[in-house]
Amino acid sequence: MRRTASPLSLILLGLGAFMLVLAPMLAWYVEPRAKRTPVDIDTITVFKGKGSYFDTEKIKTVHDKNLTVTRQVRGDVADSTKEHAVWDVVTSIDPDKSLPASDPHDSLQFTTERWVTDRETNKPVHCCDEKPYFEGEAYLKFPFDVQKRSYTWWDNTLGATVPLTFRGTKKIQGYEGYRFTAEVKAAKTGTRLVPGRLVGQPKRSNVLAEEWYANHGVEFVADKRTGRIIYAATGPRKTLRAPGSDKDATVLLDSERIAFTPKTQKAQVKLADDDSSRLKLVGETLPLGVGVLGVVLAIAGGVLVVRGRRSDSGADGRGGSDGLDGPGGSDGPGTAAEPNGPHTDTSPTPLQPTTM
């Protein structure tokens, strides 16, 4: 009787085949769908540095003062969708004397924004009461899988995009990311009604002065896999000019460099590392491990099936089987035994198995 393959061999083959199918699905289907901008976030980043600012109490610009930029990003889960992420952003710039600010309007500068982006590509989405209207590729984060190329960054103070140049890699708190830099040349960003003496026209009570903005240097270090910014530095310069003048008359804000504090760096690195590790697990580690295990199980199951069939074939080919050698056959009782040979009733033939 011919036997079928053992259940164990079939189970191993089935598991191996399943894992060989699952591995590419994890890499090509599951992992891309895990790369989505989160919506349930509430993070605070803090920048610190030194610089100059216009003191409204002293009515003059003061220099070499501590400056703190605080930014809170909170996701609007209710308004976000599977495709769009809605983030509400509050940013304040403060000298030491307005920290902690009991009223945000005590700050040198206080802004509220509403950013809406495509959760997969990080491109702007113009809906859901966005504020301001913006363009570009990088804002509060970079797209997933950051590349070694230039990106367009939206500078909200300028109200336009700025090209970011790739500058290699940089380690922040021991964690490596891609570094990008940019400079912003002085540009007119608006007008403001101010006393004439602030722009060199003391005989005029009020002048519609021009607001100008520049940036000494912007630097970002982004996590390669998630696009999360683990380090940021900026050097804003805001001034007033008399109408039509090409010279700054009053400095409103000026700092060579305001950057993430060490505490903020550590927090951002931890978030980036955690998110990146999860994406790597789904996109690389699990597919590779599942694929290798699938190959091993499939080979093991196949070997067991082949060995089982060979064993069955050997058992079915025993001599004297199938009734071909009966009493009238050549090996029956009527056949003379070979001289000095073993007794046919006690010794096995070459085709008969022995028991050890």
GROMACS .gro file of C-alpha atoms in nm:
model
  356
    1MET     CA    1   0.000   0.000   0.000
    2ARG     CA    2   0.132   0.343  -0.095
    3ARG     CA    3   0.130   0.607   0.184
    4THR     CA    4   0.083   0.986   0.141
    5ALA     CA    5   0.327   1.253   0.269
    6SER     CA    6   0.335   1.300   0.647
    7PRO     CA    7   0.122   1.578   0.800
    8LEU     CA    8   0.434   1.741   0.946
    9SER     CA    9   0.598   1.780   0.605
   10LEU     CA   10   0.283   1.934   0.460
   11ILE     CA   11   0.253   2.176   0.754
   12LEU     CA   12   0.614   2.288   0.711
   13LEU     CA   13   0.565   2.336   0.338
   14GLY     CA   14   0.249   2.537   0.397
   15LEU     CA   15   0.408   2.760   0.659
   16GLY     CA   16   0.712   2.814   0.439
   17ALA     CA   17   0.499   2.915   0.142
   18PHE     CA   18   0.289   3.149   0.361
   19MET     CA   19   0.596   3.322   0.499
   20LEU     CA   20   0.749   3.361   0.153
   21VAL     CA   21   0.433   3.544   0.049
   22LEU     CA   22   0.412   3.745   0.373
   23ALA     CA   23   0.770   3.878   0.355
   24PRO     CA   24   0.727   4.091   0.040
   25MET     CA   25   0.382   4.201   0.157
   26LEU     CA   26   0.537   4.347   0.473
   27ALA     CA   27   0.798   4.533   0.273
   28TRP     CA   28   0.587   4.647  -0.022
   29TYR     CA   29   0.238   4.682   0.126
   30VAL     CA   30   0.238   4.717   0.504
   31GLU     CA   31   0.547   4.938   0.549
   32PRO     CA   32   0.445   5.205   0.293
   33ARG     CA   33   0.108   5.235   0.466
   34ALA     CA   34   0.281   5.278   0.800
   35LYS     CA   35   0.460   5.585   0.665
   36ARG     CA   36   0.193   5.837   0.752
   37THR     CA   37   0.232   6.172   0.927
   38PRO     CA   38   0.085   6.129   1.277
   39VAL     CA   39  -0.220   6.333   1.377
   40ASP     CA   40  -0.241   6.264   1.751
   41ILE     CA   41   0.063   6.469   1.853
   42ASP     CA   42   0.133   6.736   2.113
   43THR     CA   43   0.498   6.840   2.120
   44ILE     CA   44   0.690   7.145   2.237
   45THR     CA   45   1.027   7.246   2.094
   46VAL     CA   46   1.244   7.517   2.246
   47PHE     CA   47   1.517   7.726   2.080
   48LYS     CA   48   1.762   7.943   2.274
   49GLY     CA   49   2.025   8.197   2.176
   50LYS     CA   50   2.142   8.554   2.217
   51GLY     CA   51   2.061   8.861   2.016
   52SER     CA   52   1.906   9.206   1.992
   53TYR     CA   53   1.545   9.314   2.008
   54PHE     CA   54   1.343   9.634   2.024
   55ASP     CA   55   1.238   9.701   2.383
   56THR     CA   56   0.901   9.878   2.373
   57GLU     CA   57   0.943  10.002   2.731
   58LYS     CA   58   1.279  10.164   2.664
   59ILE     CA   59   1.178  10.249   2.307
   60LYS     CA   60   1.513  10.139   2.175
   61THR     CA   61   1.698   9.830   2.061
   62VAL     CA   62   1.880   9.641   2.335
   63HIS     CA   63   2.166   9.405   2.259
   64ASP     CA   64   2.325   9.078   2.374
   65LYS     CA   65   2.008   8.951   2.541
   66ASN     CA   66   1.884   8.597   2.591
   67LEU     CA   67   1.613   8.499   2.345
   68THR     CA   68   1.384   8.198   2.362
   69VAL     CA   69   1.161   8.062   2.086
   70THR     CA   70   0.889   7.821   2.201
   71ARG     CA   71   0.681   7.626   1.952
   72GLN     CA   72   0.392   7.396   2.036
   73VAL     CA   73   0.253   7.164   1.769
   74ARG     CA   74  -0.079   6.998   1.843
   75GLY     CA   75  -0.260   6.766   1.604
   76ASP     CA   76  -0.628   6.827   1.537
   77VAL     CA   77  -0.749   6.468   1.537
   78ALA     CA   78  -1.112   6.561   1.470
   79ASP     CA   79  -1.034   6.751   1.150
   80SER     CA   80  -0.759   6.518   1.027
   81THR     CA   81  -0.840   6.233   0.788
   82LYS     CA   82  -0.671   5.922   0.652
   83GLU     CA   83  -0.516   6.140   0.381
   84HIS     CA   84  -0.464   6.477   0.556
   85ALA     CA   85  -0.289   6.579   0.878
   86VAL     CA   86  -0.403   6.900   1.046
   87TRP     CA   87  -0.161   7.059   1.293
   88ASP     CA   88  -0.220   7.374   1.498
   89VAL     CA   89   0.104   7.558   1.573
   90VAL     CA   90   0.169   7.831   1.830
   91THR     CA   91   0.507   8.010   1.827
   92SER     CA   92   0.636   8.278   2.063
   93ILE     CA   93   0.965   8.468   2.088
   94ASP     CA   94   1.055   8.596   2.434
   95PRO     CA   95   1.335   8.773   2.619
   96ASP     CA   96   1.401   8.665   2.976
   97LYS     CA   97   1.168   8.926   3.122
   98SER     CA   98   0.858   8.781   2.953
   99LEU     CA   99   0.929   8.421   3.058
  100PRO     CA  100   0.718   8.250   3.163
  101ALA     CA  101   0.462   8.452   2.971
  102SER     CA  102   0.137   8.487   3.164
  103ASP     CA  103  -0.011   8.635   2.848
  104PRO     CA  104   0.123   8.527   2.508
  105HIS     CA  105   0.077   8.882   2.384
  106ASP     CA  106   0.358   8.988   2.619
  107SER     CA  107   0.599   8.811   2.384
  108LEU     CA  108   0.813   8.991   2.130
  109GLN     CA  109   0.635   8.791   1.865
  110PHE     CA  110   0.337   8.558   1.892
  111THR     CA  111   0.185   8.367   1.598
  112THR     CA  112  -0.080   8.100   1.550
  113GLU     CA  113  -0.080   7.882   1.239
  114ARG     CA  114  -0.273   7.589   1.099
  115TRP     CA  115  -0.078   7.351   0.879
  116VAL     CA  116  -0.251   7.092   0.659
  117THR     CA  117  -0.037   6.836   0.477
  118ASP     CA  118  -0.071   6.514   0.283
  119ARG     CA  119   0.011   6.241   0.533
  120GLU     CA  120   0.203   6.035   0.277
  121THR     CA  121   0.396   6.294   0.073
  122ASN     CA  122   0.413   6.586   0.322
  123LYS     CA  123   0.294   6.820   0.045
  124PRO     CA  124   0.067   7.110   0.146
  125VAL     CA  125  -0.309   7.061   0.127
  126HIS     CA  126  -0.510   7.379   0.085
  127CYS     CA  127  -0.816   7.314   0.294
  128CYS     CA  128  -0.948   7.297   0.649
  129ASP     CA  129  -0.886   7.667   0.730
  130GLU     CA  130  -0.514   7.646   0.669
  131LYS     CA  131  -0.316   7.948   0.786
  132PRO     CA  132  -0.104   8.066   0.619
  133TYR     CA  133  -0.123   7.953   0.257
  134PHE     CA  134   0.209   7.777   0.205
  135GLU     CA  135   0.405   7.577  -0.048
  136GLY     CA  136   0.723   7.369  -0.059
  137GLU     CA  137   0.835   7.028   0.063
  138ALA     CA  138   0.970   7.083   0.414
  139TYR     CA  139   0.810   7.279   0.697
  140LEU     CA  140   0.772   7.135   1.044
  141LYS     CA  141   0.915   6.807   0.910
  142PHE     CA  142   1.066   6.659   0.595
  143PRO     CA  143   0.900   6.390   0.380
  144PHE     CA  144   0.960   6.027   0.471
  145ASP     CA  145   1.279   5.869   0.335
  146VAL     CA  146   1.480   6.191   0.314
  147GLN     CA  147   1.709   6.201   0.012
  148LYS     CA  148   2.051   6.354  -0.044
  149ARG     CA  149   1.924   6.646  -0.251
  150SER     CA  150   1.797   7.000  -0.217
  151TYR     CA  151   1.451   7.064  -0.071
  152THR     CA  152   1.226   7.369  -0.074
  153TRP     CA  153   1.152   7.497   0.276
  154TRP     CA  154   0.866   7.731   0.358
  155ASP     CA  155   0.983   8.037   0.553
  156ASN     CA  156   0.670   8.176   0.712
  157THR     CA  157   0.830   8.512   0.799
  158LEU     CA  158   0.944   8.558   0.441
  159GLY     CA  159   0.615   8.426   0.304
  160ALA     CA  160   0.793   8.223   0.036
  161THR     CA  161   0.995   7.910  -0.020
  162VAL     CA  162   1.372   7.892   0.033
  163PRO     CA  163   1.602   7.626  -0.119
  164LEU     CA  164   1.770   7.402   0.138
  165THR     CA  165   2.104   7.255   0.031
  166PHE     CA  166   2.212   6.907   0.141
  167ARG     CA  167   2.533   6.929   0.344
  168GLY     CA  168   2.606   6.567   0.436
  169THR     CA  169   2.540   6.400   0.767
  170LYS     CA  170   2.558   6.524   1.124
  171LYS     CA  171   2.520   6.352   1.459
  172ILE     CA  172   2.285   6.502   1.715
  173GLN     CA  173   2.308   6.349   2.063
  174GLY     CA  174   2.485   6.052   1.900
  175TYR     CA  175   2.210   6.001   1.640
  176GLU     CA  176   2.292   6.062   1.274
  177GLY     CA  177   2.073   6.258   1.036
  178TYR     CA  178   2.091   6.449   0.709
  179ARG     CA  179   2.199   6.813   0.736
  180PHE     CA  180   2.052   7.096   0.528
  181THR     CA  181   2.133   7.469   0.529
  182ALA     CA  182   2.006   7.788   0.372
  183GLU     CA  183   2.044   8.165   0.386
  184VAL     CA  184   1.774   8.424   0.327
  185LYS     CA  185   1.870   8.754   0.168
  186ALA     CA  186   1.703   9.071   0.291
  187ALA     CA  187   1.354   9.116   0.149
  188LYS     CA  188   1.063   9.347   0.214
  189THR     CA  189   0.784   9.159   0.394
  190GLY     CA  190   0.532   9.433   0.474
  191THR     CA  191   0.471   9.777   0.618
  192ARG     CA  192   0.404   9.915   0.965
  193LEU     CA  193   0.288  10.253   1.092
  194VAL     CA  194   0.554  10.378   1.338
  195PRO     CA  195   0.678  10.708   1.484
  196GLY     CA  196   0.895  10.887   1.231
  197ARG     CA  197   1.197  10.899   1.459
  198LEU     CA  198   1.227  10.519   1.443
  199VAL     CA  199   1.318  10.543   1.076
  200GLY     CA  200   1.526  10.861   1.087
  201GLN     CA  201   1.243  11.106   1.021
  202PRO     CA  202   1.189  11.277   1.360
  203LYS     CA  203   0.985  11.564   1.214
  204ARG     CA  204   0.710  11.324   1.107
  205SER     CA  205   0.480  11.190   1.376
  206ASN     CA  206   0.395  10.869   1.189
  207VAL     CA  207   0.552  10.696   0.895
  208LEU     CA  208   0.441  10.388   0.705
  209ALA     CA  209   0.777  10.216   0.745
  210GLU     CA  210   0.888   9.912   0.550
  211GLU     CA  211   0.949   9.583   0.733
  212TRP     CA  212   1.249   9.388   0.609
  213TYR     CA  213   1.353   9.033   0.690
  214ALA     CA  214   1.669   8.829   0.638
  215ASN     CA  215   1.819   8.519   0.791
  216HIS     CA  216   2.188   8.475   0.875
  217GLY     CA  217   2.155   8.101   0.836
  218VAL     CA  218   1.904   7.818   0.868
  219GLU     CA  219   2.017   7.468   0.961
  220PHE     CA  220   1.813   7.151   0.988
  221VAL     CA  221   1.915   6.795   1.068
  222ALA     CA  222   1.645   6.547   0.973
  223ASP     CA  223   1.600   6.179   1.050
  224LYS     CA  224   1.661   5.987   0.728
  225ARG     CA  225   1.365   5.750   0.755
  226THR     CA  226   1.089   5.957   0.918
  227GLY     CA  227   1.181   6.312   0.816
  228ARG     CA  228   1.147   6.431   1.176
  229ILE     CA  229   1.366   6.733   1.251
  230ILE     CA  230   1.608   6.642   1.531
  231TYR     CA  231   1.797   6.971   1.523
  232ALA     CA  232   1.709   7.318   1.402
  233ALA     CA  233   1.881   7.655   1.415
  234THR     CA  234   1.788   7.991   1.271
  235GLY     CA  235   1.934   8.341   1.256
  236PRO     CA  236   1.645   8.585   1.202
  237ARG     CA  237   1.691   8.956   1.139
  238LYS     CA  238   1.388   9.189   1.126
  239THR     CA  239   1.431   9.561   1.072
  240LEU     CA  240   1.246   9.881   0.982
  241ARG     CA  241   1.339  10.108   0.694
  242ALA     CA  242   1.212  10.444   0.582
  243PRO     CA  243   0.995  10.421   0.270
  244GLY     CA  244   1.219  10.367  -0.032
  245SER     CA  245   1.538  10.344   0.176
  246ASP     CA  246   1.796  10.070   0.132
  247LYS     CA  247   1.932  10.102   0.487
  248ASP     CA  248   1.803   9.957   0.812
  249ALA     CA  249   1.689  10.226   1.054
  250THR     CA  250   1.571  10.022   1.353
  251VAL     CA  251   1.643   9.661   1.450
  252LEU     CA  252   1.333   9.479   1.573
  253LEU     CA  253   1.498   9.140   1.616
  254ASP     CA  254   1.843   9.011   1.530
  255SER     CA  255   2.023   8.692   1.632
  256GLU     CA  256   2.313   8.514   1.468
  257ARG     CA  257   2.187   8.180   1.593
  258ILE     CA  258   1.895   8.047   1.795
  259ALA     CA  259   1.897   7.668   1.817
  260PHE     CA  260   1.728   7.366   1.973
  261THR     CA  261   1.816   7.328   2.340
  262PRO     CA  262   1.989   7.002   2.444
  263LYS     CA  263   1.664   6.891   2.611
  264THR     CA  264   1.469   6.943   2.291
  265GLN     CA  265   1.738   6.765   2.089
  266LYS     CA  266   1.718   6.459   2.314
  267ALA     CA  267   1.339   6.452   2.298
  268GLN     CA  268   1.337   6.482   1.918
  269VAL     CA  269   1.606   6.217   1.879
  270LYS     CA  270   1.412   5.974   2.097
  271LEU     CA  271   1.093   6.026   1.897
  272ALA     CA  272   1.281   5.987   1.568
  273ASP     CA  273   1.463   5.675   1.687
  274ASP     CA  274   1.142   5.510   1.810
  275ASP     CA  275   0.948   5.584   1.491
  276SER     CA  276   1.240   5.489   1.267
  277SER     CA  277   1.291   5.160   1.452
  278ARG     CA  278   0.927   5.065   1.405
  279LEU     CA  279   0.940   5.142   1.034
  280LYS     CA  280   1.264   4.946   0.999
  281LEU     CA  281   1.109   4.651   1.183
  282VAL     CA  282   0.813   4.640   0.944
  283GLY     CA  283   1.005   4.730   0.629
  284GLU     CA  284   1.335   4.546   0.671
  285THR     CA  285   1.384   4.328   0.978
  286LEU     CA  286   1.055   4.138   0.970
  287PRO     CA  287   1.048   4.082   0.591
  288LEU     CA  288   1.405   3.952   0.596
  289GLY     CA  289   1.347   3.731   0.900
  290VAL     CA  290   1.015   3.600   0.774
  291GLY     CA  291   1.162   3.539   0.429
  292VAL     CA  292   1.461   3.342   0.562
  293LEU     CA  293   1.238   3.139   0.795
  294GLY     CA  294   1.002   3.071   0.506
  295VAL     CA  295   1.287   2.935   0.293
  296VAL     CA  296   1.409   2.713   0.579
  297LEU     CA  297   1.061   2.573   0.651
  298ALA     CA  298   0.989   2.515   0.281
  299ILE     CA  299   1.318   2.329   0.235
  300ALA     CA  300   1.263   2.122   0.549
  301GLY     CA  301   0.909   2.033   0.441
  302GLY     CA  302   1.026   1.943   0.092
  303VAL     CA  303   1.305   1.719   0.225
  304LEU     CA  304   1.060   1.535   0.451
  305VAL     CA  305   0.819   1.480   0.163
  306VAL     CA  306   1.093   1.341  -0.064
  307ARG     CA  307   1.234   1.115   0.208
  308GLY     CA  308   0.886   0.989   0.293
  309ARG     CA  309   0.818   0.896  -0.068
  310ARG     CA  310   1.153   0.716  -0.103
  311SER     CA  311   1.082   0.520   0.215
  312ASP     CA  312   0.738   0.423   0.084
  313SER     CA  313   0.887   0.318  -0.249
  314GLY     CA  314   1.141   0.094  -0.072
  315ALA     CA  315   0.877  -0.069   0.143
  316ASP     CA  316   0.657  -0.146  -0.158
  317GLY     CA  317   0.944  -0.308  -0.353
  318ARG     CA  318   1.016  -0.596  -0.118
  319GLY     CA  319   1.097  -0.937  -0.280
  320GLY     CA  320   0.815  -1.196  -0.293
  321SER     CA  321   0.552  -0.930  -0.268
  322ASP     CA  322   0.242  -0.892  -0.483
  323GLY     CA  323   0.200  -1.274  -0.489
  324LEU     CA  324   0.438  -1.324  -0.779
  325ASP     CA  325   0.653  -1.582  -0.594
  326GLY     CA  326   0.413  -1.840  -0.463
  327PRO     CA  327   0.431  -2.212  -0.412
  328GLY     CA  328   0.481  -2.264  -0.783
  329GLY     CA  329   0.734  -1.989  -0.826
  330SER     CA  330   1.101  -2.012  -0.871
  331ASP     CA  331   1.160  -1.946  -0.498
  332GLY     CA  332   0.893  -2.182  -0.373
  333PRO     CA  333   0.941  -2.499  -0.169
  334GLY     CA  334   0.999  -2.701  -0.483
  335THR     CA  335   1.315  -2.513  -0.568
  336ALA     CA  336   1.648  -2.651  -0.457
  337ALA     CA  337   1.847  -2.435  -0.224
  338GLU     CA  338   2.187  -2.313  -0.331
  339PRO     CA  339   2.461  -2.539  -0.189
  340ASN     CA  340   2.600  -2.417   0.141
  341GLY     CA  341   2.362  -2.116   0.121
  342PRO     CA  342   2.151  -1.983   0.406
  343HIS     CA  343   1.818  -2.137   0.483
  344THR     CA  344   1.546  -1.949   0.296
  345ASP     CA  345   1.314  -1.949   0.599
  346THR     CA  346   1.553  -1.771   0.832
  347SER     CA  347   1.777  -1.550   0.619
  348PRO     CA  348   1.649  -1.236   0.440
  349THR     CA  349   1.684  -1.183   0.068
  350PRO     CA  350   1.868  -0.878  -0.055
  351LEU     CA  351   1.529  -0.696  -0.101
  352GLN     CA  352   1.398  -0.772   0.245
  353PRO     CA  353   1.461  -0.530   0.529
  354THR     CA  354   1.639  -0.645   0.839
  355THR     CA  355   1.550  -0.545   1.191
  356MET     CA  356   1.824  -0.403   1.407
   0.00000   0.00000   0.00000
